[in-house]
Structures are given as C-alpha cells and as structure tokens.
Tab-separated table of C-alpha atoms in Angstrom:
chain	number	residue	atom	x	y	z
U	1	MET	CA	0.000	0.000	0.000
U	2	GLY	CA	1.075	3.585	-0.634
U	3	THR	CA	-0.079	7.061	0.274
U	4	VAL	CA	-2.131	9.342	-1.959
U	5	THR	CA	1.013	11.283	-2.850
U	6	GLU	CA	3.002	8.147	-3.642
U	7	VAL	CA	0.273	6.589	-5.769
U	8	LEU	CA	-0.230	9.826	-7.722
U	9	ARG	CA	3.508	10.207	-8.234
U	10	GLU	CA	3.630	6.719	-9.755
U	11	ALA	CA	0.709	7.552	-12.044
U	12	VAL	CA	2.277	10.801	-13.226
U	13	ALA	CA	5.508	8.971	-14.026
U	14	MET	CA	3.514	6.460	-16.089
U	15	LEU	CA	1.811	9.231	-18.063
U	16	LYS	CA	4.838	11.329	-18.877
U	17	GLY	CA	5.476	11.255	-22.585
U	18	SER	CA	1.936	10.134	-23.417
U	19	SER	CA	-0.055	13.043	-21.951
U	20	ASP	CA	0.423	16.799	-22.096
U	21	THR	CA	-1.229	17.135	-18.681
U	22	PRO	CA	-0.083	14.093	-16.647
U	23	ILE	CA	-0.683	15.666	-13.207
U	24	LEU	CA	-4.196	16.855	-14.030
U	25	ASP	CA	-5.085	13.540	-15.710
U	26	ALA	CA	-3.835	11.553	-12.715
U	27	GLU	CA	-5.781	13.704	-10.250
U	28	LEU	CA	-9.046	13.535	-12.195
U	29	ILE	CA	-8.814	9.763	-12.614
U	30	PHE	CA	-7.859	9.275	-8.958
U	31	ILE	CA	-10.882	11.289	-7.788
U	32	GLU	CA	-13.183	9.228	-10.008
U	33	VAL	CA	-11.785	5.853	-8.893
U	34	PHE	CA	-11.784	6.877	-5.220
U	35	GLN	CA	-15.457	7.811	-5.523
U	36	ARG	CA	-16.278	4.456	-7.142
U	37	PHE	CA	-15.262	2.837	-3.868
U	38	GLY	CA	-17.559	5.108	-1.865
U	39	GLY	CA	-14.922	7.638	-0.858
U	40	SER	CA	-15.110	11.390	-0.988
U	41	ILE	CA	-12.137	13.349	-2.268
U	42	ASP	CA	-11.380	16.396	-4.393
U	43	LYS	CA	-8.285	18.309	-5.500
U	44	ILE	CA	-8.002	20.170	-2.208
U	45	LYS	CA	-8.197	16.938	-0.193
U	46	ILE	CA	-5.563	15.384	-2.444
U	47	ILE	CA	-3.192	18.133	-1.347
U	48	THR	CA	-4.176	18.212	2.312
U	49	ASN	CA	-4.418	14.422	2.709
U	50	GLY	CA	-1.341	13.383	0.752
U	51	GLY	CA	-0.249	11.073	3.548
U	52	LEU	CA	-3.498	9.089	3.558
U	53	VAL	CA	-2.871	5.397	2.840
U	54	VAL	CA	-4.736	4.166	-0.241
U	55	ASP	CA	-6.383	0.747	-0.179
U	56	ASN	CA	-4.787	-1.850	-2.462
U	57	GLU	CA	-7.990	-2.399	-4.445
U	58	ILE	CA	-8.306	1.333	-5.147
U	59	THR	CA	-4.641	1.542	-6.147
U	60	LYS	CA	-4.964	-1.430	-8.470
U	61	GLU	CA	-8.027	-0.043	-10.250
U	62	PHE	CA	-6.546	3.440	-10.387
U	63	LEU	CA	-3.311	2.284	-12.019
U	64	SER	CA	-5.318	0.133	-14.422
U	65	GLU	CA	-7.229	3.233	-15.531
U	66	ILE	CA	-3.975	5.179	-15.773
U	67	GLN	CA	-2.689	2.484	-18.130
U	68	LYS	CA	-5.748	3.062	-20.334
U	69	ARG	CA	-4.978	6.772	-20.373
U	70	LYS	CA	-1.358	6.023	-21.234
U	71	MET	CA	-2.539	4.012	-24.246
U	72	GLY	CA	-4.645	6.955	-25.464
U	73	THR	CA	-8.102	6.620	-23.913
U	74	PRO	CA	-9.425	10.145	-23.293
U	75	VAL	CA	-9.721	11.102	-19.623
U	76	GLN	CA	-13.392	11.912	-20.163
U	77	TYR	CA	-14.168	8.345	-21.221
U	78	ILE	CA	-12.458	7.061	-18.073
U	79	THR	CA	-14.163	9.467	-15.654
U	80	GLN	CA	-17.371	9.592	-17.749
U	81	LYS	CA	-17.520	13.333	-17.059
U	82	GLN	CA	-16.983	16.534	-18.998
U	83	GLU	CA	-17.824	20.100	-18.039
U	84	PHE	CA	-19.609	22.185	-20.655
U	85	MET	CA	-21.112	25.646	-20.178
U	86	GLY	CA	-20.594	25.252	-16.430
U	87	LEU	CA	-22.602	22.007	-16.359
U	88	GLU	CA	-21.272	18.519	-15.620
U	89	LEU	CA	-22.194	16.102	-18.386
U	90	PHE	CA	-22.056	12.327	-18.638
U	91	VAL	CA	-20.006	11.084	-21.596
U	92	ARG	CA	-19.034	7.624	-22.706
U	93	PRO	CA	-17.362	5.922	-25.672
U	94	GLY	CA	-19.583	6.262	-28.702
U	95	VAL	CA	-20.328	9.976	-28.287
U	96	LEU	CA	-18.174	12.952	-29.150
U	97	ILE	CA	-16.587	14.621	-26.119
U	98	PRO	CA	-17.933	18.210	-25.891
U	99	ARG	CA	-15.228	20.819	-26.512
U	100	PRO	CA	-14.907	24.325	-25.066
U	101	ASP	CA	-14.990	25.677	-28.644
U	102	THR	CA	-18.568	24.450	-28.988
U	103	GLU	CA	-19.599	26.769	-26.144
U	104	ILE	CA	-19.269	29.595	-28.674
U	105	ILE	CA	-22.226	28.363	-30.732
U	106	VAL	CA	-24.337	28.058	-27.563
U	107	GLU	CA	-23.402	31.559	-26.441
U	108	GLU	CA	-24.159	32.997	-29.883
U	109	ALA	CA	-27.564	31.291	-29.947
U	110	ILE	CA	-28.463	32.496	-26.452
U	111	ASN	CA	-27.451	36.082	-27.260
U	112	ALA	CA	-29.391	36.119	-30.528
U	113	LEU	CA	-32.542	34.460	-29.180
U	114	LYS	CA	-32.838	35.661	-25.569
U	115	GLU	CA	-35.298	38.483	-26.356
U	116	LYS	CA	-37.682	36.287	-28.360
U	117	GLY	CA	-39.692	34.811	-25.470
U	118	GLU	CA	-40.856	31.217	-25.759
U	119	LEU	CA	-38.669	29.270	-28.144
U	120	ARG	CA	-38.736	25.980	-30.001
U	121	ILE	CA	-35.330	24.795	-31.172
U	122	ILE	CA	-33.779	21.743	-32.837
U	123	ASP	CA	-30.320	20.603	-31.727
U	124	MET	CA	-29.297	18.556	-34.757
U	125	CYS	CA	-26.583	15.891	-34.200
U	126	THR	CA	-26.992	16.285	-30.444
U	127	GLY	CA	-24.407	13.661	-29.375
U	128	SER	CA	-24.111	13.841	-25.584
U	129	GLY	CA	-26.854	16.467	-25.550
U	130	ALA	CA	-24.407	19.199	-24.541
U	131	ILE	CA	-25.956	21.914	-26.717
U	132	ALA	CA	-29.560	20.924	-26.000
U	133	VAL	CA	-29.024	20.717	-22.239
U	134	SER	CA	-27.181	24.042	-22.142
U	135	LEU	CA	-29.813	25.870	-24.183
U	136	ALA	CA	-32.657	24.504	-22.079
U	137	TYR	CA	-30.817	25.164	-18.810
U	138	TYR	CA	-29.981	28.780	-19.581
U	139	MET	CA	-33.124	29.686	-21.549
U	140	LYS	CA	-35.988	28.729	-19.268
U	141	ASP	CA	-38.731	29.365	-21.859
U	142	SER	CA	-37.220	27.108	-24.505
U	143	TYR	CA	-38.330	23.682	-25.726
U	144	ILE	CA	-35.633	21.650	-27.482
U	145	TYR	CA	-35.822	18.726	-29.913
U	146	ALA	CA	-32.500	16.877	-29.577
U	147	VAL	CA	-31.872	14.786	-32.693
U	148	ASP	CA	-29.285	12.094	-33.423
U	149	ILE	CA	-29.068	8.874	-35.411
U	150	SER	CA	-26.923	7.102	-32.791
U	151	ASP	CA	-28.517	4.906	-30.115
U	152	THR	CA	-25.524	5.587	-27.871
U	153	ALA	CA	-26.034	9.326	-28.264
U	154	ILE	CA	-29.725	9.004	-27.427
U	155	GLU	CA	-28.876	6.997	-24.295
U	156	CYS	CA	-26.163	9.446	-23.229
U	157	GLY	CA	-28.349	12.456	-23.951
U	158	ARG	CA	-31.161	11.012	-21.866
U	159	LYS	CA	-28.884	10.697	-18.829
U	160	ASN	CA	-27.786	14.308	-19.144
U	161	ILE	CA	-31.313	15.567	-19.615
U	162	GLU	CA	-32.502	13.672	-16.536
U	163	SER	CA	-29.528	14.653	-14.363
U	164	HIS	CA	-30.278	18.334	-14.952
U	165	GLY	CA	-34.042	17.974	-14.521
U	166	LEU	CA	-34.892	18.989	-18.082
U	167	GLY	CA	-37.054	16.052	-19.143
U	168	ASP	CA	-40.106	18.276	-19.554
U	169	ARG	CA	-38.359	20.638	-21.986
U	170	ILE	CA	-36.102	18.427	-24.123
U	171	GLU	CA	-37.432	15.715	-26.428
U	172	LEU	CA	-34.972	13.171	-27.794
U	173	ILE	CA	-35.591	11.997	-31.342
U	174	LYS	CA	-33.713	9.285	-33.209
U	175	SER	CA	-33.456	10.435	-36.800
U	176	ASP	CA	-31.071	10.586	-39.737
U	177	LEU	CA	-30.954	14.380	-39.791
U	178	PHE	CA	-34.476	15.630	-40.670
U	179	SER	CA	-35.791	12.367	-42.149
U	180	SER	CA	-38.032	11.469	-39.175
U	181	LEU	CA	-39.106	15.028	-38.354
U	182	SER	CA	-42.453	15.202	-40.061
U	183	SER	CA	-44.892	16.399	-37.395
U	184	ASP	CA	-46.117	19.977	-37.099
U	185	ASN	CA	-44.113	20.247	-33.870
U	186	HIS	CA	-40.929	20.108	-35.897
U	187	LYS	CA	-41.895	23.008	-38.186
U	188	MET	CA	-42.053	26.763	-37.668
U	189	LEU	CA	-39.144	26.609	-35.276
U	190	ASP	CA	-37.281	29.601	-33.904
U	191	ALA	CA	-33.844	28.102	-34.448
U	192	ILE	CA	-31.806	25.101	-35.494
U	193	VAL	CA	-28.430	24.648	-33.822
U	194	SER	CA	-25.922	22.038	-34.929
U	195	ASN	CA	-22.374	20.846	-34.431
U	196	PRO	CA	-22.300	18.327	-37.289
U	197	PRO	CA	-19.422	16.090	-38.380
U	198	TYR	CA	-17.092	18.332	-40.392
U	199	ILE	CA	-13.681	16.674	-40.671
U	200	PRO	CA	-12.817	15.721	-44.289
U	201	SER	CA	-12.640	11.918	-44.496
U	202	ALA	CA	-8.995	11.869	-45.563
U	203	ASP	CA	-7.965	14.100	-42.646
U	204	ILE	CA	-9.274	11.860	-39.871
U	205	GLU	CA	-6.152	9.708	-39.780
U	206	GLU	CA	-4.126	12.870	-39.136
U	207	LEU	CA	-6.016	13.635	-35.914
U	208	GLU	CA	-4.530	12.960	-32.491
U	209	THR	CA	-4.635	9.323	-31.375
U	210	ASN	CA	-7.081	10.000	-28.539
U	211	VAL	CA	-9.520	11.420	-31.109
U	212	LYS	CA	-9.155	9.223	-34.200
U	213	ASP	CA	-8.861	5.930	-32.308
U	214	TYR	CA	-11.439	6.537	-29.582
U	215	GLU	CA	-14.088	9.069	-30.555
U	216	PRO	CA	-16.856	7.924	-32.923
U	217	ARG	CA	-16.074	8.356	-36.615
U	218	LEU	CA	-19.799	8.908	-37.132
U	219	ALA	CA	-19.454	12.198	-35.230
U	220	LEU	CA	-16.255	13.266	-37.033
U	221	ASP	CA	-16.499	12.338	-40.712
U	222	GLY	CA	-17.935	15.162	-42.794
U	223	GLY	CA	-17.441	13.462	-46.142
U	224	GLU	CA	-14.841	14.032	-48.830
U	225	ASP	CA	-14.573	17.803	-48.350
U	226	GLY	CA	-15.976	18.016	-44.801
U	227	LEU	CA	-19.066	19.877	-46.036
U	228	SER	CA	-21.495	17.004	-46.621
U	229	PHE	CA	-23.610	17.601	-43.510
U	230	TYR	CA	-23.701	21.363	-44.009
U	231	ARG	CA	-25.195	20.872	-47.466
U	232	GLN	CA	-27.841	18.492	-46.138
U	233	ILE	CA	-28.718	20.479	-43.013
U	234	ILE	CA	-28.849	23.845	-44.768
U	235	ALA	CA	-30.935	22.530	-47.689
U	236	SER	CA	-33.494	20.854	-45.390
U	237	SER	CA	-33.615	23.408	-42.584
U	238	ARG	CA	-35.674	26.154	-44.204
U	239	GLN	CA	-38.881	24.114	-44.230
U	240	HIS	CA	-38.594	23.691	-40.443
U	241	LEU	CA	-37.886	27.324	-39.555
U	242	LYS	CA	-40.135	30.327	-39.115
U	243	PRO	CA	-39.642	33.068	-41.721
U	244	ASP	CA	-37.401	34.865	-39.232
U	245	GLY	CA	-35.914	31.668	-37.777
U	246	MET	CA	-32.174	31.303	-37.320
U	247	LEU	CA	-29.600	28.650	-38.115
U	248	PHE	CA	-26.424	28.257	-36.024
U	249	LEU	CA	-23.637	25.948	-37.210
U	250	GLU	CA	-20.274	25.092	-35.697
U	251	ILE	CA	-17.618	24.974	-38.405
U	252	GLY	CA	-13.995	24.005	-38.902
U	253	TYR	CA	-11.354	26.728	-38.835
U	254	ASN	CA	-11.131	26.926	-42.649
U	255	GLN	CA	-14.781	26.357	-43.597
U	256	GLY	CA	-16.333	29.775	-43.001
U	257	GLU	CA	-16.467	31.010	-46.587
U	258	ALA	CA	-17.563	27.633	-47.986
U	259	VAL	CA	-20.462	27.335	-45.527
U	260	LYS	CA	-21.364	30.978	-46.136
U	261	SER	CA	-21.655	30.216	-49.871
U	262	ILE	CA	-23.942	27.231	-49.207
U	263	LEU	CA	-26.147	29.438	-47.013
U	264	LYS	CA	-26.396	32.082	-49.740
U	265	GLU	CA	-27.297	29.437	-52.318
U	266	ASN	CA	-30.189	28.453	-50.050
U	267	LYS	CA	-31.338	32.076	-49.641
U	268	TYR	CA	-30.235	32.591	-46.052
U	269	THR	CA	-29.444	36.184	-45.113
U	270	ASN	CA	-27.731	38.160	-42.304
U	271	ILE	CA	-24.868	35.679	-42.344
U	272	LYS	CA	-22.349	36.172	-39.541
U	273	ILE	CA	-19.138	34.257	-38.857
U	274	THR	CA	-17.853	34.211	-35.255
U	275	LYS	CA	-14.246	33.407	-34.406
U	276	ASP	CA	-12.962	31.471	-31.411
U	277	LEU	CA	-10.401	32.710	-28.884
U	278	ALA	CA	-7.597	31.650	-31.229
U	279	GLY	CA	-9.001	33.931	-33.926
U	280	LEU	CA	-10.236	31.035	-36.072
U	281	ASP	CA	-13.678	30.713	-37.669
U	282	ARG	CA	-15.867	28.659	-35.321
U	283	CYS	CA	-19.561	29.480	-35.770
U	284	VAL	CA	-21.809	30.633	-38.607
U	285	GLN	CA	-25.266	32.014	-37.990
U	286	ALA	CA	-27.849	33.077	-40.554
U	287	SER	CA	-31.496	34.136	-40.838
U	288	ASN	CA	-34.134	32.283	-42.823
U	289	THR	CA	-35.974	34.112	-45.587
U	290	ARG	CA	-38.987	33.095	-47.620
U	291	ASP	CA	-39.771	33.820	-51.243
C-alpha cells in the first residue's frame, strides 16, 4: 500500500510522454476511482491528505485506468464526465466529447434568441446532448428537440437531460438528420443549432490518437470535403424554420467562406461568422428568408 502522494507520483511517471497534462489527468482519474469505492475526495483533499494510505484495491483499479490513459483513452471516457457551459455532463465511448470551442455556438444562440420569449429549437446531431441541455438550462422558456441517429447518443443524452431535470423541456428523437421530423411540432421553429461532423474523411487519420482511435467516426467524418452535412442540413432546414428563424452551425477553422456560400445558395441572409479565442472561424449564424 502507498499514500495518496506516492500513488499519484507513480501515475504521473507512467503518463509522462503520453499526456500533455499528466498531473491533471492523474488527479481527475484518482478522484473518479476513489469515488467508485464510496470515498469522498477532491483536488483540495488530495493536497491536504497526501499522507493518507490508499487501499490496495483502489490503487490497483486506479493504475489500471492510468494504463488506459497512457494508451490513449481520453480522460473523459475514463471518468465519464466533462464540463460544458458550467454544467457537468455524462459522456461515454460512442459519443463525441464536448469541446470548449462548442460553447461559442451556444453563447451565440443564447445572445441572438434571448429576447424572443418562448422558443422551439432543434439541436441537430446532439451527441451527448451538450448543446440541448445548455440551451434549455440557460433559456428557461425554450423547448428543445434533440436529434441524433446514434442509439448511444440518445442513451447518453437522456442521462444528461434527466440529471439536470430537463425532461419536460427536451425531447430526444432518433433520426437521420431531418428524415423522421415530419410532425407539425418540428416546423415553424425559432432556431436550429448544430455541431455536425465536419472533418474531411482523408484528414481523420491525421487527428490525435485519442480522437481518431477513440471518438466515434460517425461524429467526425464530414465526407470528402468536410461539407457534406452542411449541405444536407442547410438545404433541409428552411422548411422547419419560421420566416425569421435562425440557423447556427459550428464549423472548422477553414470552412467559413464555404459554408457561407452554401447558405447564400439556399437564400439565407444576415450571415455572420464568429471566431474562437484563437481567432479562427468557429460558428456561422444566418437568418431564414422566404420567397
């Protein structure tokens, strides 16, 4: 048996060279494993209780999870947690891990829609439900349709909806984009928000190991040029939006002008591209118009 400090030191040594943040990874995984065994610990207690002796079973499981991290498994899949928009979300293999960059599209949607009163919104390609949960949590008068083709995403989204008490304002729908959205409820919407797959197929193998080998290709692959889902979503979205409805799309850093062109071809107006903190294109928003 070893102390908290000793066990963490061993884990950090294991992770060096395979993680850019070995100390943080080790702490997050240790907290999760410790809690699995009914314990209560956080970062402060790790520091103040460094001399606490760790049970052999906890140490064994902890180092086993550290080995997974060393081999490339994302920390979030080990802890099954990811923070997004200040909310703790459940994630698991089979759904894309929410990124801080995606918070930009949520913030843009909230700012653009907050004065419109009661809202009905589609979150297309919902994945873990991060966007849907955040919109419903921060806009109390909204009703969200969270759409995904993946059974794993639907399962994961349901857990996040329930954990934040939003079951009465978010409806999960299994659908290949808009194909199953035929009811009147899914028309005359105030907004459609989407973080679709947008990595060009040939570029996926160039991604970091923890992304390409662990996160679902279904949520990454945007077709030959990365624009396949934008074409489909933009072309189908107008029939579901009010005449003044809005479309919000997360985009890759070099896709702003291409997506803008697709929006113009489909008669969207008031097109705005928002950059992320690195100064790269991250979100496109546009207004629906009718002939």
